[in-house]
mmCIF file of C-alpha atoms in Angstrom:
data_model
loop_
_atom_site.group_PDB
_atom_site.id
_atom_site.type_symbol
_atom_site.label_atom_id
_atom_site.label_comp_id
_atom_site.label_asym_id
_atom_site.label_seq_id
_atom_site.Cartn_x
_atom_site.Cartn_y
_atom_site.Cartn_z
ATOM 1 C CA MET M 383 29.849 14.493 -18.342
ATOM 2 C CA SER M 384 31.843 17.311 -16.640
ATOM 3 C CA THR M 385 32.564 20.713 -17.877
ATOM 4 C CA GLN M 386 35.035 21.810 -15.110
ATOM 5 C CA ASN M 387 37.500 23.000 -17.737
ATOM 6 C CA MET M 388 34.938 25.313 -19.392
ATOM 7 C CA GLY M 389 34.662 28.949 -18.475
ATOM 8 C CA PRO M 390 31.554 30.621 -17.210
ATOM 9 C CA GLU M 391 30.410 31.794 -20.583
ATOM 10 C CA GLN M 392 30.920 28.545 -22.066
ATOM 11 C CA ARG M 393 28.751 26.859 -19.370
ATOM 12 C CA ARG M 394 26.086 29.578 -19.677
ATOM 13 C CA LEU M 395 25.925 29.137 -23.518
ATOM 14 C CA GLY M 396 25.923 25.406 -23.424
ATOM 15 C CA ARG M 397 24.502 24.789 -26.746
ATOM 16 C CA MET M 398 27.395 26.700 -28.187
ATOM 17 C CA ALA M 399 29.953 24.496 -26.822
ATOM 18 C CA VAL M 400 29.367 21.582 -28.915
ATOM 19 C CA LEU M 401 32.918 21.755 -30.558
ATOM 20 C CA THR M 402 34.480 21.433 -26.858
ATOM 21 C CA GLY M 403 33.144 17.930 -26.608
ATOM 22 C CA SER M 404 30.457 18.973 -24.056
ATOM 23 C CA VAL M 405 26.720 18.044 -24.785
ATOM 24 C CA LEU M 406 24.673 21.326 -24.385
ATOM 25 C CA LEU M 407 22.776 22.485 -21.343
ATOM 26 C CA ALA M 408 19.606 20.847 -20.845
ATOM 27 C CA ALA M 409 15.884 21.502 -21.135
ATOM 28 C CA GLY M 410 13.675 21.105 -18.042
ATOM 29 C CA VAL M 411 10.098 20.458 -17.051
ATOM 30 C CA ALA M 412 7.673 20.085 -14.301
ATOM 31 C CA ILE M 413 4.360 18.548 -13.656
ATOM 32 C CA PRO M 414 1.527 20.196 -11.717
ATOM 33 C CA THR M 415 2.075 19.721 -8.046
ATOM 34 C CA VAL M 416 0.336 21.050 -4.928
ATOM 35 C CA ALA M 417 2.178 24.084 -3.739
ATOM 36 C CA GLY M 418 4.103 23.950 -0.459
ATOM 37 C CA PRO M 419 2.999 25.563 2.691
ATOM 38 C CA ALA M 420 2.981 29.354 2.782
ATOM 39 C CA VAL M 421 5.926 30.900 4.275
ATOM 40 C CA ALA M 422 6.392 34.642 4.723
ATOM 41 C CA ALA M 423 8.909 36.306 2.248
ATOM 42 C CA ILE M 424 12.257 37.380 3.720
ATOM 43 C CA PRO M 425 13.136 41.015 2.906
ATOM 44 C CA VAL M 426 16.569 40.623 1.049
ATOM 45 C CA ALA M 427 17.773 41.915 -2.139
ATOM 46 C CA PRO M 428 16.680 40.954 -4.632
ATOM 47 C CA ALA M 429 13.204 40.488 -3.314
ATOM 48 C CA VAL M 430 12.192 36.889 -2.418
ATOM 49 C CA GLU M 431 8.714 35.643 -2.825
ATOM 50 C CA THR M 432 7.051 32.527 -1.226
ATOM 51 C CA VAL M 433 6.167 29.851 -3.694
ATOM 52 C CA GLN M 434 2.521 29.650 -4.061
ATOM 53 C CA GLY M 435 2.079 28.330 -7.587
ATOM 54 C CA HIS M 436 3.851 27.969 -10.967
ATOM 55 C CA GLY M 437 5.864 30.052 -13.399
ATOM 56 C CA GLY M 438 4.797 31.486 -16.688
ATOM 57 C CA ASP M 439 3.645 29.887 -19.837
ATOM 58 C CA GLY M 440 6.296 29.829 -22.623
ATOM 59 C CA GLN M 441 5.240 29.117 -26.097
ATOM 60 C CA GLN M 442 6.786 27.369 -29.125
ATOM 61 C CA THR M 443 8.895 29.469 -31.446
ATOM 62 C CA ASN M 444 9.557 28.381 -35.051
ATOM 63 C CA GLY M 445 8.186 25.009 -34.246
ATOM 64 C CA TYR M 446 10.632 24.032 -31.470
ATOM 65 C CA ARG M 447 9.284 23.619 -27.884
ATOM 66 C CA GLY M 448 10.567 25.773 -25.168
ATOM 67 C CA VAL M 449 11.697 24.391 -21.634
ATOM 68 C CA GLN M 450 9.885 24.034 -18.394
ATOM 69 C CA VAL M 451 11.695 23.157 -15.215
ATOM 70 C CA GLU M 452 9.969 22.358 -11.862
ATOM 71 C CA VAL M 453 12.292 22.489 -8.763
ATOM 72 C CA LYS M 454 11.087 20.466 -5.871
ATOM 73 C CA ASN M 455 12.375 20.597 -2.196
ATOM 74 C CA ARG M 456 12.395 16.935 -1.058
ATOM 75 C CA THR M 457 13.013 17.731 2.544
ATOM 76 C CA HIS M 458 10.406 18.535 5.162
ATOM 77 C CA SER M 459 12.480 20.665 7.401
ATOM 78 C CA LYS M 460 14.710 22.941 5.134
ATOM 79 C CA VAL M 461 14.226 25.896 2.889
ATOM 80 C CA ILE M 462 15.837 26.417 -0.628
ATOM 81 C CA TYR M 463 15.990 29.450 -2.701
ATOM 82 C CA VAL M 464 16.130 29.450 -6.542
ATOM 83 C CA LYS M 465 17.073 32.562 -8.525
ATOM 84 C CA ASP M 466 16.173 33.062 -12.241
ATOM 85 C CA ARG M 467 19.548 34.125 -13.508
ATOM 86 C CA ASN M 468 18.063 36.177 -16.356
ATOM 87 C CA SER M 469 15.313 38.113 -14.411
ATOM 88 C CA GLY M 470 16.974 38.038 -11.035
ATOM 89 C CA GLN M 471 13.693 36.880 -9.421
ATOM 90 C CA VAL M 472 14.200 34.780 -6.355
ATOM 91 C CA LYS M 473 11.693 32.101 -5.145
ATOM 92 C CA MET M 474 11.648 30.592 -1.628
ATOM 93 C CA ILE M 475 10.657 26.963 -1.718
ATOM 94 C CA PRO M 476 9.648 25.530 1.696
ATOM 95 C CA GLY M 477 9.970 21.998 2.688
ATOM 96 C CA GLY M 478 7.783 19.634 0.485
ATOM 97 C CA GLY M 479 7.003 22.635 -1.880
ATOM 98 C CA SER M 480 7.940 23.305 -5.633
ATOM 99 C CA ALA M 481 8.249 26.127 -8.092
ATOM 100 C CA THR M 482 8.165 25.983 -11.860
ATOM 101 C CA TRP M 483 9.827 28.113 -14.532
ATOM 102 C CA ALA M 484 8.933 27.946 -18.206
ATOM 103 C CA GLU M 485 10.528 29.700 -21.284
ATOM 104 C CA PRO M 486 9.938 29.676 -24.967
ATOM 105 C CA HIS M 487 12.582 28.238 -27.392
ATOM 106 C CA LYS M 488 15.721 30.389 -27.834
ATOM 107 C CA ALA M 489 18.016 30.030 -30.768
ATOM 108 C CA ALA M 490 21.367 30.764 -29.026
ATOM 109 C CA HIS M 491 20.997 30.453 -25.289
ATOM 110 C CA ASP M 492 19.704 28.036 -22.644
ATOM 111 C CA GLU M 493 15.970 28.427 -22.283
ATOM 112 C CA VAL M 494 15.970 28.117 -18.480
ATOM 113 C CA GLU M 495 18.941 29.335 -16.314
ATOM 114 C CA LEU M 496 18.490 29.135 -12.635
ATOM 115 C CA ALA M 497 20.752 29.043 -9.522
ATOM 116 C CA ALA M 498 19.884 27.233 -6.233
ATOM 117 C CA TYR M 499 20.773 28.319 -2.708
ATOM 118 C CA TYR M 500 20.492 26.920 0.788
ATOM 119 C CA ASP M 501 19.832 30.316 2.464
ATOM 120 C CA HIS M 502 18.578 33.675 1.509
ATOM 121 C CA ARG M 503 22.116 35.088 0.585
ATOM 122 C CA VAL M 504 21.705 34.820 -3.143
ATOM 123 C CA ASP M 505 24.445 37.139 -4.360
ATOM 124 C CA ALA M 506 26.903 34.299 -4.870
ATOM 125 C CA PRO M 507 26.950 32.110 -7.955
ATOM 126 C CA GLY M 508 25.160 29.269 -6.319
ATOM 127 C CA ILE M 509 24.435 25.796 -7.898
ATOM 128 C CA GLU M 510 23.760 26.621 -11.516
ATOM 129 C CA LEU M 511 20.736 24.648 -13.067
ATOM 130 C CA ASP M 512 20.246 25.065 -16.883
ATOM 131 C CA GLY M 513 17.887 23.560 -19.265
ATOM 132 C CA ALA M 514 18.107 23.608 -23.134
ATOM 133 C CA ASN M 515 16.384 22.207 -26.059
ATOM 134 C CA GLY M 516 18.886 21.875 -28.954
ATOM 135 C CA LYS M 517 17.838 21.650 -32.494
ATOM 136 C CA ALA M 518 20.262 18.738 -33.454
ATOM 137 C CA TRP M 519 20.502 16.842 -30.142
ATOM 138 C CA TRP M 520 18.691 15.587 -27.178
ATOM 139 C CA PRO M 521 17.408 18.055 -24.622
ATOM 140 C CA THR M 522 20.103 18.505 -21.978
ATOM 141 C CA PHE M 523 20.119 19.653 -18.398
ATOM 142 C CA SER M 524 23.251 20.771 -16.364
ATOM 143 C CA VAL M 525 23.826 20.918 -12.575
ATOM 144 C CA ASP M 526 26.796 23.077 -11.594
ATOM 145 C CA GLY M 527 28.223 22.766 -15.174
ATOM 146 C CA ASP M 528 27.891 18.953 -15.317
ATOM 147 C CA VAL M 529 25.914 18.624 -18.708
ATOM 148 C CA GLU M 530 23.860 15.463 -19.565
ATOM 149 C CA ASN M 531 21.586 14.385 -22.410
ATOM 150 C CA PHE M 532 18.086 13.284 -21.441
ATOM 151 C CA SER M 533 15.541 11.059 -23.308
ATOM 152 C CA THR M 534 11.926 11.070 -22.095
ATOM 153 C CA ASP M 535 11.483 9.418 -18.682
ATOM 154 C CA GLU M 536 15.243 9.322 -18.047
ATOM 155 C CA MET M 537 16.413 10.111 -14.570
ATOM 156 C CA LYS M 538 19.990 11.019 -13.506
ATOM 157 C CA VAL M 539 21.523 12.029 -10.170
ATOM 158 C CA PHE M 540 23.960 15.006 -9.713
ATOM 159 C CA ASN M 541 26.219 15.466 -6.703
ATOM 160 C CA PRO M 542 27.814 18.945 -7.201
ATOM 161 C CA GLY M 543 30.302 18.499 -4.380
ATOM 162 C CA ASP M 544 28.640 20.641 -1.816
ATOM 163 C CA GLY M 545 26.934 17.801 -0.123
ATOM 164 C CA GLY M 546 23.601 18.342 -1.885
ATOM 165 C CA ARG M 547 21.718 15.862 -4.102
ATOM 166 C CA TYR M 548 19.993 16.866 -7.258
ATOM 167 C CA VAL M 549 17.773 14.166 -9.080
ATOM 168 C CA VAL M 550 16.666 15.235 -12.482
ATOM 169 C CA THR M 551 14.005 13.537 -14.541
ATOM 170 C CA ARG M 552 12.924 14.310 -18.112
ATOM 171 C CA ILE M 553 9.137 13.717 -18.237
ATOM 172 C CA GLY M 554 6.706 13.803 -21.173
ATOM 173 C CA ASP M 555 6.610 16.788 -23.314
ATOM 174 C CA SER M 556 3.630 19.296 -23.202
ATOM 175 C CA ASP M 557 2.314 20.943 -26.266
ATOM 176 C CA ASP M 558 4.902 23.832 -25.817
ATOM 177 C CA HIS M 559 7.791 22.609 -23.683
ATOM 178 C CA LYS M 560 10.334 19.921 -23.011
ATOM 179 C CA ARG M 561 9.769 19.392 -19.236
ATOM 180 C CA PHE M 562 12.114 18.451 -16.378
ATOM 181 C CA VAL M 563 11.614 17.842 -12.672
ATOM 182 C CA VAL M 564 14.481 18.634 -10.289
ATOM 183 C CA GLU M 565 14.325 17.124 -6.760
ATOM 184 C CA VAL M 566 16.802 18.896 -4.343
ATOM 185 C CA THR M 567 18.092 17.590 -1.059
ATOM 186 C CA PRO M 568 20.235 20.295 0.591
ATOM 187 C CA PRO M 569 23.315 19.235 2.390
ATOM 188 C CA GLY M 570 23.675 18.437 5.958
ATOM 189 C CA PRO M 571 21.504 16.298 8.452
ATOM 190 C CA ILE M 572 17.667 16.232 7.755
ATOM 191 C CA GLU M 573 15.320 16.556 10.613
ATOM 192 C CA LYS M 574 13.002 13.541 10.300
ATOM 193 C CA ALA M 575 10.207 14.463 12.680
ATOM 194 C CA ALA M 576 6.921 13.661 11.044
ATOM 195 C CA PRO M 577 5.107 16.624 9.514
ATOM 196 C CA ALA M 578 1.640 17.343 10.291
ATOM 197 C CA LYS M 579 -0.788 15.438 8.227
ATOM 198 C CA ALA M 580 -3.506 16.960 6.090
ATOM 199 C CA PRO M 581 -7.189 15.826 6.762
ATOM 200 C CA LYS M 582 -8.284 12.852 4.654
ATOM 201 C CA PRO M 583 -9.633 14.230 1.397
ATOM 202 C CA LYS M 584 -11.868 11.176 0.634
ATOM 203 C CA PRO M 585 -14.750 9.688 2.967
ATOM 204 C CA ALA M 586 -13.108 6.299 3.793
ATOM 205 C CA ALA M 587 -9.759 4.760 4.045
ATOM 206 C CA PRO M 588 -9.043 1.353 2.660
ATOM 207 C CA ALA M 589 -9.364 -1.482 5.001
ATOM 208 C CA GLU M 590 -6.312 -3.185 6.575
ATOM 209 C CA GLN M 591 -4.417 -5.734 4.285
ATOM 210 C CA VAL M 592 -3.503 -9.236 5.079
ATOM 211 C CA ILE M 593 -0.014 -10.219 6.450
ATOM 212 C CA VAL M 594 1.045 -13.431 4.840
ATOM 213 C CA THR M 595 3.690 -15.998 3.754
ATOM 214 C CA GLN M 596 6.147 -18.192 5.762
ATOM 215 C CA ASN M 597 5.596 -17.719 9.453
ATOM 216 C CA ALA M 598 2.711 -15.365 9.375
ATOM 217 C CA ALA M 599 -0.856 -16.693 9.124
ATOM 218 C CA VAL M 600 -3.738 -15.086 6.990
ATOM 219 C CA THR M 601 -6.395 -13.839 9.409
ATOM 220 C CA VAL M 602 -9.128 -12.621 7.042
ATOM 221 C CA PRO M 603 -11.577 -15.522 6.634
ATOM 222 C CA THR M 604 -12.812 -14.457 3.072
ATOM 223 C CA ALA M 605 -9.136 -14.238 1.738
ATOM 224 C CA SER M 606 -7.320 -17.109 0.438
ATOM 225 C CA ALA M 607 -3.564 -17.324 1.141
ATOM 226 C CA PRO M 608 -1.443 -16.211 -1.828
ATOM 227 C CA ALA M 609 1.693 -18.026 -2.853
ATOM 228 C CA GLU M 610 4.894 -17.696 -0.821
ATOM 229 C CA GLY M 611 6.575 -14.386 -1.423
ATOM 230 C CA GLN M 612 3.396 -12.498 -2.458
ATOM 231 C CA VAL M 613 1.252 -10.063 -0.562
ATOM 232 C CA GLN M 614 -2.519 -9.929 -1.117
ATOM 233 C CA GLN M 615 -4.354 -6.721 -0.744
ATOM 234 C CA VAL M 616 -7.803 -6.658 0.757
ATOM 235 C CA THR M 617 -10.124 -3.616 0.683
ATOM 236 C CA ALA M 618 -13.585 -2.729 1.824
ATOM 237 C CA GLU M 619 -14.745 -1.343 -1.459
ATOM 238 C CA SER M 620 -13.498 -1.225 -4.981
ATOM 239 C CA LYS M 621 -11.666 1.785 -6.259
ATOM 240 C CA LYS M 622 -14.138 4.490 -7.479
ATOM 241 C CA GLU M 623 -13.371 6.505 -10.706
ATOM 242 C CA LYS M 624 -11.945 9.947 -10.177
ATOM 243 C CA PRO M 625 -12.398 12.243 -13.255
ATOM 244 C CA GLY M 626 -9.762 14.578 -14.501
ATOM 245 C CA PHE M 627 -6.197 15.166 -13.409
ATOM 246 C CA PHE M 628 -6.504 12.788 -10.291
ATOM 247 C CA ASP M 629 -7.749 9.762 -12.487
ATOM 248 C CA THR M 630 -4.786 7.495 -11.497
ATOM 249 C CA ARG M 631 -4.257 4.168 -9.826
ATOM 250 C CA GLY M 632 -3.467 4.140 -6.075
ATOM 251 C CA THR M 633 -0.140 2.687 -4.720
ATOM 252 C CA HIS M 634 0.440 -0.494 -2.857
ATOM 253 C CA VAL M 635 3.768 -1.552 -1.214
ATOM 254 C CA GLY M 636 4.529 -5.020 -0.183
ATOM 255 C CA VAL M 637 7.252 -5.067 2.635
ATOM 256 C CA GLN M 638 9.270 -8.126 3.531
ATOM 257 C CA ASN M 639 11.721 -8.489 6.401
ATOM 258 C CA THR M 640 14.725 -10.257 4.609
ATOM 259 C CA GLY M 641 17.022 -10.033 7.840
ATOM 260 C CA ASP M 642 17.574 -12.353 10.735
ATOM 261 C CA GLN M 643 16.024 -10.095 13.402
ATOM 262 C CA PRO M 644 12.404 -8.552 13.737
ATOM 263 C CA ILE M 645 11.603 -5.120 12.680
ATOM 264 C CA TRP M 646 8.397 -3.067 13.415
ATOM 265 C CA ILE M 647 6.136 -1.399 10.724
ATOM 266 C CA GLN M 648 3.895 1.577 11.604
ATOM 267 C CA LYS M 649 1.302 2.717 9.028
ATOM 268 C CA TYR M 650 -0.411 6.019 8.405
ATOM 269 C CA TRP M 651 -4.087 6.260 7.916
ATOM 270 C CA PRO M 652 -5.459 9.631 6.756
ATOM 271 C CA GLY M 653 -8.715 9.187 8.649
ATOM 272 C CA PRO M 654 -10.318 11.388 9.512
ATOM 273 C CA PRO M 655 -8.791 12.187 11.860
ATOM 274 C CA GLY M 656 -5.436 11.201 10.436
ATOM 275 C CA LYS M 657 -3.398 8.899 12.682
ATOM 276 C CA TRP M 658 -0.395 6.532 12.841
ATOM 277 C CA SER M 659 -1.300 2.977 13.798
ATOM 278 C CA THR M 660 0.493 1.021 16.531
ATOM 279 C CA PRO M 661 3.741 -0.522 15.201
ATOM 280 C CA VAL M 662 3.417 -4.175 14.201
ATOM 281 C CA LYS M 663 6.154 -6.672 14.720
ATOM 282 C CA VAL M 664 7.343 -8.253 11.486
ATOM 283 C CA MET M 665 9.568 -11.351 11.912
ATOM 284 C CA PRO M 666 12.291 -12.518 9.642
ATOM 285 C CA GLY M 667 10.894 -13.849 6.408
ATOM 286 C CA GLU M 668 7.507 -12.340 7.050
ATOM 287 C CA TRP M 669 5.518 -9.823 4.751
ATOM 288 C CA THR M 670 3.229 -7.012 5.431
ATOM 289 C CA SER M 671 1.779 -4.327 3.105
ATOM 290 C CA HIS M 672 0.239 -0.905 3.028
ATOM 291 C CA SER M 673 -1.774 0.864 0.351
ATOM 292 C CA GLY M 674 -3.903 4.080 -0.410
ATOM 293 C CA ASP M 675 -5.095 6.306 -3.227
ATOM 294 C CA TYR M 676 -5.230 9.980 -2.164
ATOM 295 C CA PRO M 677 -5.137 12.969 -4.544
ATOM 296 C CA MET M 678 -3.548 15.448 -2.193
ATOM 297 C CA ILE M 679 -1.141 13.454 0.090
ATOM 298 C CA ASP M 680 1.120 10.564 -0.491
ATOM 299 C CA ASP M 681 -0.686 7.323 -1.150
ATOM 300 C CA CYS M 682 1.255 5.139 1.206
ATOM 301 C CA GLU M 683 3.241 6.283 4.253
ATOM 302 C CA MET M 684 5.005 4.025 6.730
ATOM 303 C CA ARG M 685 7.809 3.929 9.426
ATOM 304 C CA VAL M 686 10.311 1.253 10.061
ATOM 305 C CA PHE M 687 11.658 0.743 13.660
ATOM 306 C CA PHE M 688 14.546 -1.636 14.252
ATOM 307 C CA SER M 689 14.108 -2.158 18.089
ATOM 308 C CA GLU M 690 11.021 -2.779 20.163
ATOM 309 C CA ALA M 691 12.046 0.186 22.400
ATOM 310 C CA ASP M 692 12.142 2.510 19.405
ATOM 311 C CA ALA M 693 8.832 1.168 18.250
ATOM 312 C CA ARG M 694 7.272 1.661 21.680
ATOM 313 C CA GLU M 695 8.633 5.273 21.821
ATOM 314 C CA GLU M 696 8.044 5.864 18.111
ATOM 315 C CA GLU M 697 11.508 7.288 17.619
ATOM 316 C CA ASN M 698 14.654 6.462 15.410
ATOM 317 C CA ASN M 699 12.578 5.311 12.537
ATOM 318 C CA ILE M 700 13.072 5.256 8.840
ATOM 319 C CA ASP M 701 10.208 6.765 6.704
ATOM 320 C CA ILE M 702 8.890 4.967 3.597
ATOM 321 C CA ASP M 703 6.641 6.790 1.233
ATOM 322 C CA GLY M 704 5.000 5.743 -2.001
ATOM 323 C CA GLU M 705 3.030 7.764 -4.614
ATOM 324 C CA ASN M 706 1.521 7.449 -8.025
ATOM 325 C CA PRO M 707 1.675 11.070 -9.440
ATOM 326 C CA ALA M 708 -0.758 12.023 -12.339
ATOM 327 C CA GLY M 709 2.136 13.316 -14.454
ATOM 328 C CA THR M 710 5.160 11.197 -13.807
ATOM 329 C CA SER M 711 6.204 7.674 -13.105
ATOM 330 C CA PRO M 712 5.281 6.245 -9.726
ATOM 331 C CA TRP M 713 7.977 6.805 -7.018
ATOM 332 C CA LEU M 714 9.157 5.186 -3.800
ATOM 333 C CA SER M 715 10.920 7.081 -1.044
ATOM 334 C CA VAL M 716 13.186 5.673 1.741
ATOM 335 C CA ASP M 717 14.612 7.992 4.467
ATOM 336 C CA TRP M 718 13.369 11.027 2.277
ATOM 337 C CA ASP M 719 15.376 9.774 -0.805
ATOM 338 C CA SER M 720 12.889 9.522 -3.708
ATOM 339 C CA GLU M 721 13.372 7.388 -6.849
ATOM 340 C CA TYR M 722 10.958 7.057 -9.794
ATOM 341 C CA PHE M 723 10.261 3.568 -11.118
ATOM 342 C CA LYS M 724 9.306 1.973 -14.403
ATOM 343 C CA VAL M 725 7.670 -1.514 -14.260
ATOM 344 C CA GLY M 726 10.653 -3.867 -13.544
ATOM 345 C CA GLY M 727 12.780 -1.110 -12.231
ATOM 346 C CA LYS M 728 14.906 -1.613 -9.111
ATOM 347 C CA HIS M 729 16.769 0.581 -6.647
ATOM 348 C CA THR M 730 18.677 -0.127 -3.389
ATOM 349 C CA TRP M 731 19.033 2.399 -0.508
ATOM 350 C CA ILE M 732 21.433 1.926 2.292
ATOM 351 C CA THR M 733 21.051 4.066 5.306
ATOM 352 C CA ASP M 734 23.706 5.639 7.416
ATOM 353 C CA GLU M 735 23.211 2.988 9.970
ATOM 354 C CA GLY M 736 23.707 0.338 7.399
ATOM 355 C CA HIS M 737 20.142 -0.920 6.832
ATOM 356 C CA ARG M 738 19.326 -2.115 3.484
ATOM 357 C CA PHE M 739 16.156 -1.426 1.555
ATOM 358 C CA GLU M 740 15.637 -3.011 -1.895
ATOM 359 C CA GLY M 741 12.870 -1.665 -3.847
ATOM 360 C CA GLU M 742 11.244 -3.030 -7.081
ATOM 361 C CA ARG M 743 8.199 -1.945 -9.097
ATOM 362 C CA VAL M 744 6.179 -4.941 -10.470
ATOM 363 C CA SER M 745 3.242 -5.101 -12.841
ATOM 364 C CA ASP M 746 0.169 -3.028 -11.945
ATOM 365 C CA SER M 747 -2.854 -4.593 -10.383
ATOM 366 C CA ALA M 748 -6.369 -3.627 -11.451
ATOM 367 C CA THR M 749 -6.356 -0.555 -9.011
ATOM 368 C CA MET M 750 -2.770 -0.181 -7.714
ATOM 369 C CA LYS M 751 0.668 0.599 -8.845
ATOM 370 C CA GLU M 752 2.599 -2.256 -7.266
ATOM 371 C CA PHE M 753 5.920 -2.061 -5.306
ATOM 372 C CA ARG M 754 7.850 -4.615 -3.371
ATOM 373 C CA LEU M 755 10.329 -3.504 -0.711
ATOM 374 C CA LYS M 756 12.709 -5.846 1.085
ATOM 375 C CA ILE M 757 14.288 -4.684 4.360
ATOM 376 C CA THR M 758 17.539 -6.132 5.668
ATOM 377 C CA PRO M 759 18.515 -4.717 9.063
ATOM 378 C CA ARG M 760 22.219 -4.383 9.487
#
């Protein structure tokens, strides 16, 4: 829904603009996440603080929830800046980091009013990010004046025209807030050099899985071959219970080569020490899989190579990441582009080179959130 014909005040006071045909500006929320790496603040006016934690705790007013918005930087190599348009405070969000703003319910204004920038020059208008919790309609969120209603667990993608990508998801309410997560991918090329990996937070990694179906043979003597088109996960020990916030299933991704040429898959094992395995050749029609369950890093990380030379040199790869967060739906990422999935949900990625990735979330297993990813080289 576009508000390009609305003036600045109309967009700012979104919930006052119902009679213009625009649905009001949205309410946003964020889940607890691990803060990004510390980066020194840049001396600009207004002062910019490095994001280390989350914002304040807004409370309910007159029985209506406030709004909470978490902004996440989906890149590993770029920095974004987000300004609270009411207070003027600016937070710097490094690659992989996030920051959260929370405000109590307001009768006439959007609860959360932010602006996103791709460098420290924050005097211009920026990309406006507004969240509101209306009394008579669904919570709304707007990116650069484009206002949309959101039901719980609904995700929408905004492309404001500057080359950036904003993926907005409304997640479950807290006691005091309607909650949104905004994943920002700044415009321009993204450096895909692998970031340094954190030490493994648990004592042992799961054992390697079995590669099965069609031309591939099952090599684990104790495992029976699953039906064609399926991937079986074999682990050294059953999943242990984890109390509190991190009590979640792990993530398992089955990968099939659906093209007519081989691909090479490389997997990350947290260790210690953390390391990437040797790339494994996957022939047309064959499957492989990878899984993990880690509270502080992505559960499942892989790289895909489309030539033997690239696999040997470990370059020109596409990154695949899977994770089951404690507070949102499980997600799968291809080439740093993340999508949340409900059971039965599907999404297709096509890279700049024309490689096709078709993802689907299937029913959970006893210990894992289950994904299937079909890769078709161009």
